[in-house]
Short mmCIF file of C-alpha atoms and ligand atoms in Angstrom, two decimals:
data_model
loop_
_atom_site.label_atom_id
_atom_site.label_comp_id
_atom_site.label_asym_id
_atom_site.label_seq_id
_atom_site.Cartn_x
_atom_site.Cartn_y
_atom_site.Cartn_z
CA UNK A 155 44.58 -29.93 20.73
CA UNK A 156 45.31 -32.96 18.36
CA UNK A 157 48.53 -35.06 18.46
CA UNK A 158 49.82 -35.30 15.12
CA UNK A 159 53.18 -37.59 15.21
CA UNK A 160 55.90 -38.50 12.26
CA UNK A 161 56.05 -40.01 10.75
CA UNK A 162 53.10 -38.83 8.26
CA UNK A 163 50.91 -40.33 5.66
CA UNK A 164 48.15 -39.30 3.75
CA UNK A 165 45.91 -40.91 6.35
CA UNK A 166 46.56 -39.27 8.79
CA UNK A 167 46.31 -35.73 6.99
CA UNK A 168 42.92 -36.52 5.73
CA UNK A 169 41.68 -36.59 8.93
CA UNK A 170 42.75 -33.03 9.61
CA UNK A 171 40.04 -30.46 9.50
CA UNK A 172 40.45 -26.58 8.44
CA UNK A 173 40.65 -24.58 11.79
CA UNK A 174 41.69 -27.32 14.15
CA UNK A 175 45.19 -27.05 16.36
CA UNK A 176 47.48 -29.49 16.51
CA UNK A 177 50.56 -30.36 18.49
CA UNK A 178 53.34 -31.87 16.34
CA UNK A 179 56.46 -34.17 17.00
CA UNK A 180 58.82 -35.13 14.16
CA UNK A 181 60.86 -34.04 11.48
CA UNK A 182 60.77 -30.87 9.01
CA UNK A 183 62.85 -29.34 6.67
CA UNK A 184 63.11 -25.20 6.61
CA UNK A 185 62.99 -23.80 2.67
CA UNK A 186 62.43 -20.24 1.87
CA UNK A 187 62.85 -18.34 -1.74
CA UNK A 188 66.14 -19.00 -2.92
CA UNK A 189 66.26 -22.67 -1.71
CA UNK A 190 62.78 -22.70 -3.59
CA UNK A 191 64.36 -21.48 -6.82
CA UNK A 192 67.14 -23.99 -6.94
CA UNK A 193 65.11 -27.01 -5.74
CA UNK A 194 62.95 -26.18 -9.02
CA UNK A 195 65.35 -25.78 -10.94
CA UNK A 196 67.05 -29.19 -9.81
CA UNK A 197 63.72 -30.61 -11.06
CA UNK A 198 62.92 -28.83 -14.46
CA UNK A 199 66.68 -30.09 -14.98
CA UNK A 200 65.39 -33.54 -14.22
CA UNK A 201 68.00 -34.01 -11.54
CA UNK A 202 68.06 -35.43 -7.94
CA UNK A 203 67.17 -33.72 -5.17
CA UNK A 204 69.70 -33.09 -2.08
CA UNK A 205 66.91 -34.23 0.42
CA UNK A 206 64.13 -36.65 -0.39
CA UNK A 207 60.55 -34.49 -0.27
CA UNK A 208 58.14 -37.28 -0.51
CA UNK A 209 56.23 -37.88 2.40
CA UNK A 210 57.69 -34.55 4.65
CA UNK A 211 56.79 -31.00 5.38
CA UNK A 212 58.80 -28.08 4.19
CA UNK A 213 58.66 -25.18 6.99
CA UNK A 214 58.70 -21.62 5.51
CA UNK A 215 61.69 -20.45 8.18
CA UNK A 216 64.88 -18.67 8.01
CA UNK A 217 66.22 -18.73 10.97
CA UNK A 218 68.57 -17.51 13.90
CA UNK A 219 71.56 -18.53 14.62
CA UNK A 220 72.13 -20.48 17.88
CA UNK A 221 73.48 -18.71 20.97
CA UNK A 222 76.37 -21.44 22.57
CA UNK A 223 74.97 -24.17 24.34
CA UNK A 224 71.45 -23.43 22.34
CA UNK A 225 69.95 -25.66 19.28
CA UNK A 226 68.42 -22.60 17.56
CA UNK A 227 67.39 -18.99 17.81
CA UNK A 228 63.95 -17.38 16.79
CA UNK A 229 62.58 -19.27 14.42
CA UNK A 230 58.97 -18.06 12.94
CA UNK A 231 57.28 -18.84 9.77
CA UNK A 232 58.06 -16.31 6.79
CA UNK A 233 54.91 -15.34 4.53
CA UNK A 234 54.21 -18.47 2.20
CA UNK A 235 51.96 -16.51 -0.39
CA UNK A 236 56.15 -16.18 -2.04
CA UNK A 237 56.39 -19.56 -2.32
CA UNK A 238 52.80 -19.46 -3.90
CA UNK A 239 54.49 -20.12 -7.14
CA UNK A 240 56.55 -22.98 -6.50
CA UNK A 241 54.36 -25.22 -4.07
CA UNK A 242 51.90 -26.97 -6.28
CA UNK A 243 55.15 -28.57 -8.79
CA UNK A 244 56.52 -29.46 -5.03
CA UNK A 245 52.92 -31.37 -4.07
CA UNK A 246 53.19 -33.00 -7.66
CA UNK A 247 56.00 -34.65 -6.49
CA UNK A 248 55.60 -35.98 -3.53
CA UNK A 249 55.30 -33.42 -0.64
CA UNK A 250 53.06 -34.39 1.90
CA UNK A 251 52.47 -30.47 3.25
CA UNK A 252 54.02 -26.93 3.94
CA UNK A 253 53.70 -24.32 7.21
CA UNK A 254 53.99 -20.77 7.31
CA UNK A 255 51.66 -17.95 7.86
CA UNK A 256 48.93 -16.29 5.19
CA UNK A 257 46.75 -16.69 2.82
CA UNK A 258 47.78 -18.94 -0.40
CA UNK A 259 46.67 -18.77 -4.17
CA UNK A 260 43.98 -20.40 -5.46
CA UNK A 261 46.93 -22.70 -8.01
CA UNK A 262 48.46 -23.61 -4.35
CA UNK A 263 44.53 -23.93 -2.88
CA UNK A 264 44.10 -26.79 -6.18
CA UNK A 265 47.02 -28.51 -5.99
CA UNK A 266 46.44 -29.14 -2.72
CA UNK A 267 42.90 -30.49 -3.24
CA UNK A 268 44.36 -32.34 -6.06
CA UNK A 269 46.97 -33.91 -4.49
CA UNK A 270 45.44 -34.44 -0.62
CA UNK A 271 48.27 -32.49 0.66
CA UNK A 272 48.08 -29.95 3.58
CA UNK A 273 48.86 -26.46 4.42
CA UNK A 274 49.55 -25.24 8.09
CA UNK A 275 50.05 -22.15 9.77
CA UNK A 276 51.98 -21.69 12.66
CA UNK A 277 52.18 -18.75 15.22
CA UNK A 278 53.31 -16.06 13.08
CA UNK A 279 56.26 -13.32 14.74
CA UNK A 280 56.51 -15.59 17.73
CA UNK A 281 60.20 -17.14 16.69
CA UNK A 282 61.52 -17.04 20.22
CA UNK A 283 58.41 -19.47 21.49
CA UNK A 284 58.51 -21.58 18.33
CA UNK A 285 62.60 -22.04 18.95
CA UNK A 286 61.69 -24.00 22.74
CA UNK A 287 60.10 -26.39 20.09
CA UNK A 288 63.08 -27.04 18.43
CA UNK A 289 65.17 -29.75 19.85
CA UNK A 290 67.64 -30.57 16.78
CA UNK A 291 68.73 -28.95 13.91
CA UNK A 292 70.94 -29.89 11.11
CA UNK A 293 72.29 -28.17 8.13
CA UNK A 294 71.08 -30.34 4.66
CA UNK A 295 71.90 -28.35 1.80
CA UNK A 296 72.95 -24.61 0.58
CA UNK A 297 74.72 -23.55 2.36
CA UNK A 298 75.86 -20.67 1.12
CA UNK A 299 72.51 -19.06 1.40
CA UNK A 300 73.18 -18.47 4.88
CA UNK A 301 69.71 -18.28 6.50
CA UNK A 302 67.78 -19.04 3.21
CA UNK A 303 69.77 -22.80 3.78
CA UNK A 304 67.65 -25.75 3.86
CA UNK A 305 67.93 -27.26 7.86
CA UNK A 306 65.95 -30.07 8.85
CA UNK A 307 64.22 -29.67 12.43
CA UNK A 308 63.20 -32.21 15.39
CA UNK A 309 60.21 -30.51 16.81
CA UNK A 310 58.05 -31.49 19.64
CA UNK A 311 54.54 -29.97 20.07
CA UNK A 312 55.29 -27.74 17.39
CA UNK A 313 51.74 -25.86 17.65
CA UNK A 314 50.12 -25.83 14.00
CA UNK A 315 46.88 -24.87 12.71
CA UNK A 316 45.04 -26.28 9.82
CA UNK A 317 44.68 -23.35 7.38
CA UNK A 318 44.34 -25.36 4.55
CA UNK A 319 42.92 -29.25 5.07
CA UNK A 320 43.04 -31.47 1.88
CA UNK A 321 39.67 -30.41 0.59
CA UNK A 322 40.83 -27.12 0.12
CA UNK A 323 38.86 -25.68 3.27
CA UNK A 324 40.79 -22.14 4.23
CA UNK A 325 40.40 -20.94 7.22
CA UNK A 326 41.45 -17.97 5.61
CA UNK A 327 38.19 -17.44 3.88
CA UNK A 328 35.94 -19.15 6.61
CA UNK A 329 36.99 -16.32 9.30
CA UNK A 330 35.79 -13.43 7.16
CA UNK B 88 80.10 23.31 21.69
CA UNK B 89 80.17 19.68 23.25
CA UNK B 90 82.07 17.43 22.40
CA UNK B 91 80.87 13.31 22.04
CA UNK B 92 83.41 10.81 21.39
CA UNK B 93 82.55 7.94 18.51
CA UNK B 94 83.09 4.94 21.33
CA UNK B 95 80.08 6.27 23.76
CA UNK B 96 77.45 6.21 20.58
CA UNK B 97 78.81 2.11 19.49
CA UNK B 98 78.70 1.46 23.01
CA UNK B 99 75.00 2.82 23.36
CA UNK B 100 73.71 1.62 19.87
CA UNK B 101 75.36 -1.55 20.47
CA UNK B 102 72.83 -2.30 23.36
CA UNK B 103 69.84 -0.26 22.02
CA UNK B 104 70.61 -3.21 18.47
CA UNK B 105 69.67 -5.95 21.08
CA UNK B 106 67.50 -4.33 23.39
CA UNK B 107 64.85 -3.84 20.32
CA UNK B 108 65.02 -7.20 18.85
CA UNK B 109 64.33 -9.24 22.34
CA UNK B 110 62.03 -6.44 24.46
CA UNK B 111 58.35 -5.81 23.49
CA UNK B 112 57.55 -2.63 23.28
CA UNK B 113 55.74 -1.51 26.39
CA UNK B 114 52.54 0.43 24.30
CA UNK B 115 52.35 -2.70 22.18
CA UNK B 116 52.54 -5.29 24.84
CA UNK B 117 49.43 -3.43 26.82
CA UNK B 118 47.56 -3.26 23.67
CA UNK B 119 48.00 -6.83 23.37
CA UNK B 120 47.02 -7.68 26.54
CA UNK B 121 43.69 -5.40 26.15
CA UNK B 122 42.63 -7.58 23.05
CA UNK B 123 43.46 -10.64 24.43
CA UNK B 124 41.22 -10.08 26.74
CA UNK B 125 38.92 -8.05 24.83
CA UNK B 126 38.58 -11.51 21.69
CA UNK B 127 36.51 -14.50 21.95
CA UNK B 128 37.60 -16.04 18.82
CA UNK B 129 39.17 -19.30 19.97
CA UNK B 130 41.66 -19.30 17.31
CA UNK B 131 42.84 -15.53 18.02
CA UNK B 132 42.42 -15.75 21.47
CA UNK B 133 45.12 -18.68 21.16
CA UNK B 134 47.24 -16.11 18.33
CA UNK B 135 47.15 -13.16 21.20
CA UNK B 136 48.34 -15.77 24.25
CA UNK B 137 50.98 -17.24 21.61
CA UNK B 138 52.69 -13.48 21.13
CA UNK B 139 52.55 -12.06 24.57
CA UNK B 140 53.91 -15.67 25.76
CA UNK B 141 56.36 -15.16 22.99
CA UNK B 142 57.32 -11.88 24.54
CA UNK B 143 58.23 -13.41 27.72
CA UNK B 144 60.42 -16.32 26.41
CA UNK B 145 62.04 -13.58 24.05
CA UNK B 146 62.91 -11.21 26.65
CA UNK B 147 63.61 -13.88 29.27
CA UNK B 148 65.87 -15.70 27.26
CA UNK B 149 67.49 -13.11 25.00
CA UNK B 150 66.00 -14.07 21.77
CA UNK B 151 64.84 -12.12 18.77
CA UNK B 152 60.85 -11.59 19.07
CA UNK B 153 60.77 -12.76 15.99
CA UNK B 154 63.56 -14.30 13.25
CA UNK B 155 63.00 -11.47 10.86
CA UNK B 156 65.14 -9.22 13.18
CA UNK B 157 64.51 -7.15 10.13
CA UNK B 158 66.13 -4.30 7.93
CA UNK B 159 67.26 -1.63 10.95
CA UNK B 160 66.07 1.37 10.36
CA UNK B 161 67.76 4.23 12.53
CA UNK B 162 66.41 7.91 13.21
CA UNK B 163 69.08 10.05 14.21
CA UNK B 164 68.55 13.61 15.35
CA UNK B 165 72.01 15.40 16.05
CA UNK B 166 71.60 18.65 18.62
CA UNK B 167 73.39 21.72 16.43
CA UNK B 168 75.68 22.31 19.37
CA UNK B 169 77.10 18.93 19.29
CA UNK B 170 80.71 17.64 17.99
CA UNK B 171 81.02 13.80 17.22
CA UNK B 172 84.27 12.87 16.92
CA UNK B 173 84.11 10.45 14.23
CA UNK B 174 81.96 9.60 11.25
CA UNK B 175 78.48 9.00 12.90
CA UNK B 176 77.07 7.24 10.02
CA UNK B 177 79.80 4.51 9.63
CA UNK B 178 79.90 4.34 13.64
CA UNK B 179 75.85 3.54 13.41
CA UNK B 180 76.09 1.35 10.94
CA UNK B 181 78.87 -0.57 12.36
CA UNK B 182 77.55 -0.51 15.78
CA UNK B 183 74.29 -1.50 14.79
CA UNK B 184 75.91 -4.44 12.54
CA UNK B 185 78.11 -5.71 15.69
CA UNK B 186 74.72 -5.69 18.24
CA UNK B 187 73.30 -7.90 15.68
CA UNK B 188 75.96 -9.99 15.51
CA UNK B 189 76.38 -10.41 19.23
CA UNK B 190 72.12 -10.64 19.99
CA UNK B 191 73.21 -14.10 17.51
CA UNK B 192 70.43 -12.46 15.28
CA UNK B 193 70.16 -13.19 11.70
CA UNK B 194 71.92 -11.78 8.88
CA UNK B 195 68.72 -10.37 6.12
CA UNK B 196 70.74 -7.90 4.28
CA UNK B 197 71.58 -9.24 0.31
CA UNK B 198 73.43 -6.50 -0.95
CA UNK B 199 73.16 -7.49 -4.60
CA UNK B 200 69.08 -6.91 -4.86
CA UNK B 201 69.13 -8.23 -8.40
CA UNK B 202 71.44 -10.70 -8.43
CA UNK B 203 70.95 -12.10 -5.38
CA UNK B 204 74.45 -13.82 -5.55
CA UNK B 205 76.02 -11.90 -1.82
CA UNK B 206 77.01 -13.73 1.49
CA UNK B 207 74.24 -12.04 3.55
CA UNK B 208 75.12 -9.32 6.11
CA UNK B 209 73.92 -7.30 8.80
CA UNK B 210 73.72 -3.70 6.98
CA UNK B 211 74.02 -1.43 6.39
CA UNK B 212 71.26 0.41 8.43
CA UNK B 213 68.91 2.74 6.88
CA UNK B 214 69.69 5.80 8.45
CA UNK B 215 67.56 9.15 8.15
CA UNK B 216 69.71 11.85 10.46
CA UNK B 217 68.11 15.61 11.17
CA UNK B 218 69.58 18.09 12.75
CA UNK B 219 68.10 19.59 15.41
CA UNK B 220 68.76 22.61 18.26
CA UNK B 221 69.95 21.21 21.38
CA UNK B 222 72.82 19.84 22.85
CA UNK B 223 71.99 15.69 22.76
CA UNK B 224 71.95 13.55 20.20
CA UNK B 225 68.57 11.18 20.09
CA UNK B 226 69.13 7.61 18.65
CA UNK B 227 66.06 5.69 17.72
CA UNK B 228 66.05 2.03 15.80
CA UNK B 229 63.37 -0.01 14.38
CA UNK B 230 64.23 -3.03 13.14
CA UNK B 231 61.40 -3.16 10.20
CA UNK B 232 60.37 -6.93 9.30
CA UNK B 233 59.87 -7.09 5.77
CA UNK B 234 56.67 -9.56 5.78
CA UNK B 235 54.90 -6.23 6.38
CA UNK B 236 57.39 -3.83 5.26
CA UNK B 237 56.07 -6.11 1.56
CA UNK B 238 52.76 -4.56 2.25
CA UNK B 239 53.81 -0.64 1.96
CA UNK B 240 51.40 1.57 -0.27
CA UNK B 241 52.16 5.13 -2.08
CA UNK B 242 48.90 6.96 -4.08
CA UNK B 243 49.75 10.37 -5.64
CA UNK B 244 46.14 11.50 -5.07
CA UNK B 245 44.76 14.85 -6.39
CA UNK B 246 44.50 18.07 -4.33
CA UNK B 247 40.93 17.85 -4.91
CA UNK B 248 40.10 14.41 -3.65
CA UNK B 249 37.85 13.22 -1.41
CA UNK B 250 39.10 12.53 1.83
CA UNK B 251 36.77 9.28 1.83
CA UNK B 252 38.73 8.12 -1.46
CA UNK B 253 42.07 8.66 0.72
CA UNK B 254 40.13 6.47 3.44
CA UNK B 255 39.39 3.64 1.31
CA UNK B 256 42.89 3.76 -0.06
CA UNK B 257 44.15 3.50 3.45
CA UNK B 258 41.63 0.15 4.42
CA UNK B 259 42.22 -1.19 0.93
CA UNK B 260 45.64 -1.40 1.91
CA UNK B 261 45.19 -3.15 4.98
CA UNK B 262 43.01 -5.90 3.58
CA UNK B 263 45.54 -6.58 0.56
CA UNK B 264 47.87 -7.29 3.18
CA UNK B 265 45.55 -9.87 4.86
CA UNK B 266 46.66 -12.55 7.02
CA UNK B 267 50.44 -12.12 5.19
CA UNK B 268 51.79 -9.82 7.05
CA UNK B 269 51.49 -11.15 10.99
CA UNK B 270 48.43 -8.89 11.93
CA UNK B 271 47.04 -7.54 14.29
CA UNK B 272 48.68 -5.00 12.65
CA UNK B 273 49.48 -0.75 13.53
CA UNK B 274 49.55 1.42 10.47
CA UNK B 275 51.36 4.21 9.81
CA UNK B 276 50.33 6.66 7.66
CA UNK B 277 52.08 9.65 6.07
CA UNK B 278 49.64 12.41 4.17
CA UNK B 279 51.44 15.25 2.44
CA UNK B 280 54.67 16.80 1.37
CA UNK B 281 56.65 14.55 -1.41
CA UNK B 282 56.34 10.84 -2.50
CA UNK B 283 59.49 9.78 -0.41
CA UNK B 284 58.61 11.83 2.28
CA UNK B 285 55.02 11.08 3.02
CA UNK B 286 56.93 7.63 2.99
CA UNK B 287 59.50 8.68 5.76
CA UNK B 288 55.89 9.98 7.43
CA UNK B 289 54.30 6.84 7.38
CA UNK B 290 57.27 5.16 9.33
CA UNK B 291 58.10 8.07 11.72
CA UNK B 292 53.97 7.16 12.54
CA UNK B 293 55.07 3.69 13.87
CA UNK B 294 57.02 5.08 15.95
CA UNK B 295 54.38 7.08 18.06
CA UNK B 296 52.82 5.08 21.46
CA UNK B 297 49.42 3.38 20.28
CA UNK B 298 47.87 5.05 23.38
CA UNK B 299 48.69 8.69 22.45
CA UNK B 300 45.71 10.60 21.03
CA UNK B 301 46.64 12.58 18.01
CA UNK B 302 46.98 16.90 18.94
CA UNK B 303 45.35 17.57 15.71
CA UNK B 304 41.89 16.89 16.23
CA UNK B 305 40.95 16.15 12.53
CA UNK B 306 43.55 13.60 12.67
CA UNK B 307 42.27 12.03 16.20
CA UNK B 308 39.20 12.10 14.62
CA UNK B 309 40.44 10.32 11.29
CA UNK B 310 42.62 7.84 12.89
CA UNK B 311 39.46 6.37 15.11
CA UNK B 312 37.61 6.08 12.17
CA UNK B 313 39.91 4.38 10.06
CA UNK B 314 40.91 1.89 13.44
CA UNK B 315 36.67 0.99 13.12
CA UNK B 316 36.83 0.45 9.14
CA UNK B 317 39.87 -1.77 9.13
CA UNK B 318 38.78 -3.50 12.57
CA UNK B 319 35.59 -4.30 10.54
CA UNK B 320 37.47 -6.36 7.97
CA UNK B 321 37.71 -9.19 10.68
CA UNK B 322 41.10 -10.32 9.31
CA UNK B 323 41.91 -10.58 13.47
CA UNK B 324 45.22 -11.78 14.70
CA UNK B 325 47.23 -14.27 12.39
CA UNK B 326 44.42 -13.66 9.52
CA UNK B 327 42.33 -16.00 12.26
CA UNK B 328 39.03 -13.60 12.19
CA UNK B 329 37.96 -11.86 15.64
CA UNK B 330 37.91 -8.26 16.38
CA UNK B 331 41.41 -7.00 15.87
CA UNK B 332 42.88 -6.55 12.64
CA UNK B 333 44.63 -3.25 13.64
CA UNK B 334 45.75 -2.64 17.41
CA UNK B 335 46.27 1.01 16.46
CA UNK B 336 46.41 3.88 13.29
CA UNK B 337 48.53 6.80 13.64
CA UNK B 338 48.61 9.58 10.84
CA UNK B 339 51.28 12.85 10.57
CA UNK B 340 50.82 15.22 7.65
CA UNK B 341 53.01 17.52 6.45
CA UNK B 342 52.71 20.59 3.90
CA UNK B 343 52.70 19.89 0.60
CA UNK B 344 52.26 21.31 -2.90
CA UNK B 345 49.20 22.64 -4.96
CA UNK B 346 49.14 20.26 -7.71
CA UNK B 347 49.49 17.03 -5.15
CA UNK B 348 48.51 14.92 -2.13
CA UNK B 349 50.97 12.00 -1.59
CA UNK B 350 49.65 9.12 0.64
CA UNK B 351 51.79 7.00 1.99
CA UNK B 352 50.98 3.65 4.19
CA UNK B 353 53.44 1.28 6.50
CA UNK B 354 52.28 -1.44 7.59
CA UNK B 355 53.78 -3.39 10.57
CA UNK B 356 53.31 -6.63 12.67
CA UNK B 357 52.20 -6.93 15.71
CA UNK B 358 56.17 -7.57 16.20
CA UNK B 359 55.99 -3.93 16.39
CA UNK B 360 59.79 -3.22 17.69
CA UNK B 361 62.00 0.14 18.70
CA UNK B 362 64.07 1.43 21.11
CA UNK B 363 65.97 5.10 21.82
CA UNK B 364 68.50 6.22 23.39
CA UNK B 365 69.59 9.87 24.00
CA UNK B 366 73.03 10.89 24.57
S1 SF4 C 251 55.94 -9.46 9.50
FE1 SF4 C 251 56.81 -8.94 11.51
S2 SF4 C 251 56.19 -10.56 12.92
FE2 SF4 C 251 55.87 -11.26 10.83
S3 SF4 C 251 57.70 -12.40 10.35
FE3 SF4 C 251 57.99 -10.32 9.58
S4 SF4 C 251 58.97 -9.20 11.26
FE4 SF4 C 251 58.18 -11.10 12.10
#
């Protein structure tokens, strides 16, 4: 099990290798489809973005609500092959990396080659394990999409595999 | 004649809302547990402790298995001798929606599916009713996650096909879903009658224990093959490799008409949830 902390660089995802498990403590931000569609839009419009994306991960999760007293419910990765189509514009500018569970497309397989960026997965249907992970959560943008809203996360040893390490390795394609 | 009043079925539904999302069930935990210790592919191995530890923390704590606490689908068979006081579809429906709400499980529902524009909601429930002899009614929901749910197949085949061409439909389906869909995975298959029947088939097949052996012994027969043919595609738990793709395959047919052979296939998760209740 690797230690991976925030906050991240380049460097340090280099040295990740396809297949390997890590343990991670820092921030993320949660963006599924509709957040997708209006972050893109925001930059085909040439305008700024509510939350700064260089450097971070974006977590494929929409998730529970919080019981009282609770940070978060279940909170499990959604299937990032949707977000296939709006990942590699995201890398261009300035994501470091995305999480979520399944295979990608080749476009999202390049631009993370191209750009040395990263793609995890993380245990896939187990929200209500994933959730003890979660130790802060705060609302950042969109509200209105209810779930779909973009959060930002404190994890700590948020358990990720390498699916895809920056030299396009998938472990996707390696286990078959 | 007997007589059930609407509050008993919100009060029971109510319950049976939470008690699917946050309990395993028990078929799918023991398969679980069999090919977590039947693997020896590190990363799997790791994917089946993550989801039966899940399981625990879920039921322990009262949280959703998993965040896609899904679109609910509810099978409702209604003894002819009964008398609901009350409009059971609107009392499911709203029951269902208020277990939700209390479980603090996630509204999924958009009710504008092309404009995408609604505050999302908790229903309404699919709801497929059937009347039956008898004097109970038989609740069933399964709250169907739509990262496999995505992965659903229909083929019109011919009457005069090949039952290996149905097979290969059947695995083909299964390996375009890959690693998307939060294998291992059980499939449900529905062979016969109509195209949005042998649909309803293929979801009623979920909803049979993994450890059952078919009566039919064609279909016993079938279903073991088709568990060895998609175990072979090594897309194991989480798309990780290892030997379980599939934990288990259950097939109904139903009659159907000269010119056709509808196939339908449902895939789900391992997150494989439902509960009854019978009143
Ligand atoms: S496919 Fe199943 S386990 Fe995976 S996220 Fe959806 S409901 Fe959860």
């Amino acid at each position: 099990m690797i230690k991976l902390e925030a906050p991240l660089t380049k460097e340090k995802i280099k040295k990740l290798h396809c297949g390997q498990e890590v343990v991670y403590d820092g921030m993320l931000y949660t963006a599924r489809d509709q957040a997708h569609k209006r972050i893109i839009k925001l930059l085909k419009d040439n305008k700024k973005l509510p939350f700064d994306i260089e450097g971070k991960l974006i977590y494929y999760c929409g998730p529970n609500p919080a019981a009282p007293g609770k940070v978060i419910g279940a909170c499990g990765p959604t299937t990032s092959a949707r977000m296939d189509a709006f990942t590699p514009e995201l890398l261009k500018n300035g994501l470091l990396g995305t999480i979520g569970k399944g295979e990608r497309s080749q476009e999202v397989v390049q631009a993370i080659k191209r750009y040395a960026g990263i793609y995890f997965s993380t245990y896939a249907g187990c929200g209500a394990l994933l959730a003890q992970r979660v130790k802060k959560r705060e609302l950042v943008c969109f509200e209105d999409l209810g779930t779909e809203a973009v959060f930002s996360f404190e994890v700590k040893d948020f358990p990720l595999i390498v699916a895809i390490d920056c030299k396009g390795e998938s472990i996707y394609e390696q286990s078959r | 004649m007997r007589i059930v009043e609407a509050g008993i079925i919100k009060d029971k539904v109510k319950s049976l809302a939470i008690n699917a999302n946050v309990k395993i069930r028990s078929d799918v935990l023991r398969a679980l547990k069999n090919a977590y210790e039947g693997e020896k592919n590190r990363l799997s191995r790791s994917a089946f402790k993550a989801i039966i530890d899940n399981a625990e923390i879920a039921f322990k704590n009262k949280l959703a298995i998993c965040q896609d606490t899904g679109l609910p689908v509810v099978f409702v068979e209604i003894g002819s001798s009964v008398f609901i006081n009350g409009n059971i579809t609107k009392i499911i429906t709203d029951a269902v929606a208020q277990g939700y709400r209390e479980g603090f499980f996630r509204a999924s529902i958009q009710k504008d599916p092309l404009n995408r524009n609604q505050k999302l909601s908790y229903g309404p429930a699919i709801m497929h009713t059937d009347i039956v002899t008898g004097g109970k009614i038989k609740i069933t929901l399964l709250p169907k996650g739509f990262g496999s749910e995505n992965k659903s197949k229909l083929k019109m085949f011919n009457p005069t096909s090949p039952l290996a061409d149905i097979e290969e439909f059947i695995v083909e389906a299964v390996k375009a879903a890959g690693a998307t869909a939060c294998p291992p995975y059980i499939i449900g298959v529905g062979i016969g009658a109509t195209a949005d029947y042998a649909g309803l088939l293929a979801k009623k097949a979920l909803l049979i224990s993994i450890n059952s052996v078919n009566k039919d012994k064609q279909l016993a027969v079938l279903e073991q093959r088709l568990l060895k043919k998609i175990n072979k595609l090594r897309i194991g738990a989480f798309g990780f490799g290892g030997k379980f793709t599939a934990l288990g395959i259950k097939v109904i047919c139903a009659p159907t008409h000269i010119a056709g052979l509808p196939v339908a296939v449902n895939i789900s998760c391992h997150a494989l949830r439902s509960a009854s209740v019978v009143i």
